[in-house]
GROMACS .gro file of C-alpha atoms in nm:
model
  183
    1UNK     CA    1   0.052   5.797   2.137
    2UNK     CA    2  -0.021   5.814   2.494
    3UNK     CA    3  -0.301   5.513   2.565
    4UNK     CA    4  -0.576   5.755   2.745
    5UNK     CA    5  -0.579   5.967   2.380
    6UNK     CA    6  -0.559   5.623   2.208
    7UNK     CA    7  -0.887   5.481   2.435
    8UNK     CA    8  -1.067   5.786   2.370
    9UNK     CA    9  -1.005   5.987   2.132
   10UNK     CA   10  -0.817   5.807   1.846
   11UNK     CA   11  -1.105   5.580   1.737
   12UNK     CA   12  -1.379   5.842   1.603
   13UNK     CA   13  -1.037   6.060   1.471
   14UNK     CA   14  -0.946   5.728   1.250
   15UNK     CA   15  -1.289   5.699   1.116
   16UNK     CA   16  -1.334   6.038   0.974
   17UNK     CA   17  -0.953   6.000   0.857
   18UNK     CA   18  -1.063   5.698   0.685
   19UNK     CA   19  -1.342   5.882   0.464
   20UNK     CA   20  -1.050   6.093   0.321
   21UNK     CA   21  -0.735   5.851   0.307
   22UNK     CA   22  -0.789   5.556   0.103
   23UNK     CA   23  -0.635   5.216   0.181
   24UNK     CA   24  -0.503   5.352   0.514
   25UNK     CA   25  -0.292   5.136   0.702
   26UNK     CA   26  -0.203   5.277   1.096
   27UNK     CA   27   0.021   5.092   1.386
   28UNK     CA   28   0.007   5.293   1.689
   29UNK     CA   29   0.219   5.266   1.963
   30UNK     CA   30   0.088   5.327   2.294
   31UNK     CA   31   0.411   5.466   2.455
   32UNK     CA   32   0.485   5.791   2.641
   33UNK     CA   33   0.459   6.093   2.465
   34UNK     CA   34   0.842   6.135   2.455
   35UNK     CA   35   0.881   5.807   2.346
   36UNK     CA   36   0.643   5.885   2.083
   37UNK     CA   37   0.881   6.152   1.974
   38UNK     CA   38   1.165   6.014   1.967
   39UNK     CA   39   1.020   5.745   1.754
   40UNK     CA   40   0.909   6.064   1.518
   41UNK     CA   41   1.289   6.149   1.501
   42UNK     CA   42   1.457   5.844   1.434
   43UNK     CA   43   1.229   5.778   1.133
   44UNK     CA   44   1.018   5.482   1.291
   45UNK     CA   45   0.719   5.674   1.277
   46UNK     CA   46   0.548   5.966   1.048
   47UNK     CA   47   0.337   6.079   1.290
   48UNK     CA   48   0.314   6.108   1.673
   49UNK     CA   49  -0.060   6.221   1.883
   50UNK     CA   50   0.059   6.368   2.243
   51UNK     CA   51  -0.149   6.482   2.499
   52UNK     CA   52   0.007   6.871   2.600
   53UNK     CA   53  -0.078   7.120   2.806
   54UNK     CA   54  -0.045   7.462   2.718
   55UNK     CA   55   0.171   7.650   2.912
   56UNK     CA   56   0.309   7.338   3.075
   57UNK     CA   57   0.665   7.264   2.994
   58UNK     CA   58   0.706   6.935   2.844
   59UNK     CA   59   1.048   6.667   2.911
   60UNK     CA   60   1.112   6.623   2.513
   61UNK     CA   61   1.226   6.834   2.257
   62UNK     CA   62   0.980   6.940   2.029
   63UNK     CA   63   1.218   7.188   1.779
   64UNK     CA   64   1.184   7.153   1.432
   65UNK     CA   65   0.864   6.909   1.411
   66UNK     CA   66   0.509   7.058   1.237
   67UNK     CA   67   0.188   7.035   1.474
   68UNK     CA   68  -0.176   7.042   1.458
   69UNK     CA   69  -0.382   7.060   1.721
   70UNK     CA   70  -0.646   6.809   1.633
   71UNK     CA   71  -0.855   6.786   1.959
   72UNK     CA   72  -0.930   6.890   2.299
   73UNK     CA   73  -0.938   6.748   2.675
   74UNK     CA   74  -0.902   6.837   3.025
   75UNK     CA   75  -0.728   6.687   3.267
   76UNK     CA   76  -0.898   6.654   3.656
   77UNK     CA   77  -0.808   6.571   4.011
   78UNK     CA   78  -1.048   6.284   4.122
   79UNK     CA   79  -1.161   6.002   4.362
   80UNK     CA   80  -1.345   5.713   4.394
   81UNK     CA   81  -1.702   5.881   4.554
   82UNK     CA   82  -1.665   5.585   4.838
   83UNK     CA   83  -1.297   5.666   4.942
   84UNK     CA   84  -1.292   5.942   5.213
   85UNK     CA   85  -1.013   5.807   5.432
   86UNK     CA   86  -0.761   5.765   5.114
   87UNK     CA   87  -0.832   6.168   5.057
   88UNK     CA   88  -0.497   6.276   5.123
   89UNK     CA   89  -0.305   5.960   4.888
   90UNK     CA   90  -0.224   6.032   4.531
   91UNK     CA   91  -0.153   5.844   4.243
   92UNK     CA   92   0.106   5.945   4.063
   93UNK     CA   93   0.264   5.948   3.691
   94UNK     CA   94   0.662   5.897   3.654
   95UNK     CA   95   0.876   6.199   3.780
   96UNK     CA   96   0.927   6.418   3.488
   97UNK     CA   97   0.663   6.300   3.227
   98UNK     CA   98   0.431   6.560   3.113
   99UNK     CA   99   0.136   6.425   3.305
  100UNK     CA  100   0.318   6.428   3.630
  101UNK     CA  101   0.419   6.805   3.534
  102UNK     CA  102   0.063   6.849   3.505
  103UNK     CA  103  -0.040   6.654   3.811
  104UNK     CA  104   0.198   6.905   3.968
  105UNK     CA  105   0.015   7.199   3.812
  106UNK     CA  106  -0.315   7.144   3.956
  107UNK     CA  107  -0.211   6.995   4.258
  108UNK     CA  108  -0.060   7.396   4.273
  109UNK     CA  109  -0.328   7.549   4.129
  110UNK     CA  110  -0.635   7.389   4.363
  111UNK     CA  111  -0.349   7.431   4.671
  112UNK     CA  112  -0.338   7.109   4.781
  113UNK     CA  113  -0.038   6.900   4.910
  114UNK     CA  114  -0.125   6.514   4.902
  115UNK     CA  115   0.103   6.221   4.926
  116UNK     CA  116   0.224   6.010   4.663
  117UNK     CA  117   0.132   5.634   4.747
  118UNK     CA  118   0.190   5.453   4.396
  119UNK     CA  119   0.335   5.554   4.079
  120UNK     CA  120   0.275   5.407   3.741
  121UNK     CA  121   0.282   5.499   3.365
  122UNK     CA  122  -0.029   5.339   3.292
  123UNK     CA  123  -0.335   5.542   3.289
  124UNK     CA  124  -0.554   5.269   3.276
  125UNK     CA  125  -0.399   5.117   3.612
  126UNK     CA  126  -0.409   5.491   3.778
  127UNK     CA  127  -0.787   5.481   3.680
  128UNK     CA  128  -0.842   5.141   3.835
  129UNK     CA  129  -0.640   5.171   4.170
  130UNK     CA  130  -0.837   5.514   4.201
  131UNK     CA  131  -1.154   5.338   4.155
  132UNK     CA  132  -1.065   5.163   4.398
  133UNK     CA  133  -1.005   5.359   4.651
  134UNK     CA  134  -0.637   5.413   4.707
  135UNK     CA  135  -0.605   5.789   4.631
  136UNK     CA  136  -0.661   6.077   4.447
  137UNK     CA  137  -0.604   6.045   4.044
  138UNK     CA  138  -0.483   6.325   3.776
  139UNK     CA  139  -0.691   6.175   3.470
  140UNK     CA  140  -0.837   6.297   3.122
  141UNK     CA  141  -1.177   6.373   3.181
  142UNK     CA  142  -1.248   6.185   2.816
  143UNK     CA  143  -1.129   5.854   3.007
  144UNK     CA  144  -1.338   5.905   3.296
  145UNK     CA  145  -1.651   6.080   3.179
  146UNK     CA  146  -1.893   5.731   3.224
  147UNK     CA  147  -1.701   5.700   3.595
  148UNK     CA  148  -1.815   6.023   3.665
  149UNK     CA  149  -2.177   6.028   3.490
  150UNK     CA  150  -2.231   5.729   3.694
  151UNK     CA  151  -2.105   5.871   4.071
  152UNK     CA  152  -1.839   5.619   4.082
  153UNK     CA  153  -1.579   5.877   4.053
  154UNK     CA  154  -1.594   6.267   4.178
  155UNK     CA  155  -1.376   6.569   4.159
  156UNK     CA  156  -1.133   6.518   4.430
  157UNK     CA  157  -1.159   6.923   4.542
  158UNK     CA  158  -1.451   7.117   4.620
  159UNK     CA  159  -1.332   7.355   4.382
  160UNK     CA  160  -1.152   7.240   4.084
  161UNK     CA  161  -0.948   7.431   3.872
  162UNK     CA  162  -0.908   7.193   3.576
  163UNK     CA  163  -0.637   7.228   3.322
  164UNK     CA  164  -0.729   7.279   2.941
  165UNK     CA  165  -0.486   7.073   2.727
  166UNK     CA  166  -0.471   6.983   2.330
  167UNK     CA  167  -0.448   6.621   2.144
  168UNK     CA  168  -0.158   6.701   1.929
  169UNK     CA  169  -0.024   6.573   1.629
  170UNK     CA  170   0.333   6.606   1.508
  171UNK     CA  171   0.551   6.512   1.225
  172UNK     CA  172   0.864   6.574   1.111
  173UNK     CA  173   0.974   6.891   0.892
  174UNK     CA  174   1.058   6.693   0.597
  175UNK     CA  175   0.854   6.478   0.342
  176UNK     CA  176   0.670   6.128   0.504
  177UNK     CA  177   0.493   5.849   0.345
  178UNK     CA  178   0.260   5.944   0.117
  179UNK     CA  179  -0.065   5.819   0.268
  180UNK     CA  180   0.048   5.932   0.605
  181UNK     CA  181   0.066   6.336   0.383
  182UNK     CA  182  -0.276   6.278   0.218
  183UNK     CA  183  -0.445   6.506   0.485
   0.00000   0.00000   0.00000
């Protein structure tokens, strides 16, 4: 499970799983989505939550495995409100992964060319070196909503042209542990 979707969304989704799955017992992984699915396939995992865009392709085979779309997001351009000069920087996922397809997406859509200054996996450190003030950030709006409710972050474009995407779970096509198949 990628760690924005297991910051913000996979707490309140456990406790309402809870009310219907007794004794349930969950390790999460907070690796990359294709990581995630790969652990799916090789049988170290019954379940895997990915963040996806419709419409989007995505860098991992998904033929074969069952979804269910079990929540919503959006995913934003932003900066720190205080950074003007570090307007044209961006902060940037790993080439190929599904958020830097993305990032690539609405960088397109809101027609703006920026240029990549730092590169990480971690959402959590783009957040922070954007709140800083060293670029422009592609985040889930459900990991930044405070930042932005409290002016320390802003959209990054006058007009933004967000992109919808789905929390999604998958599991394989066969039969998994019995808990894990309770709902």
């Amino acid at each position: 499970m990628p760690a924005a979707a297991a910051v913000t969304f996979f707490s309140p989704w456990y406790k309402d799983l809870q009310k219907d799955v007794d004794g349930l017992k969950v390790k999460i992984s907070t690796r990359s989505g294709s990581k995630s699915i790969l652990n799916l396939r090789k049988g170290s995992a019954d379940l895997a939550i990915i963040i996806r865009a419709p419409k989007i392709d995505t860098c991992y085979n998904l033929d074969g495995l069952k979804t269910l779309t079990i929540g919503r997001d959006t995913i934003a351009a932003v900066r720190a409100r205080h950074a003007k000069k570090a307007a044209d920087s961006l902060l940037v996922y790993p080439y190929r992964s599904h958020m830097q397809e993305c990032a690539e997406e609405l960088l397109k859509r809101n027609k703006k060319k920026l240029t990549p200054v730092f590169e990480t996996s971690s959402v959590e450190l783009l957040r922070s070196m954007c709140l800083a003030g060293f670029g422009t950030a592609i985040l889930q709006e459900s990991l930044i909503e405070d930042d932005l409710r409290a002016g320390f972050l802003a959209p990054a474009f006058d007009v933004d042209k967000k992109i919808g995407c789905d929390i999604v779970l998958f599991r394989p096509p066969g039969r998994i542990h019995p808990k894990a198949e309770a709902r």
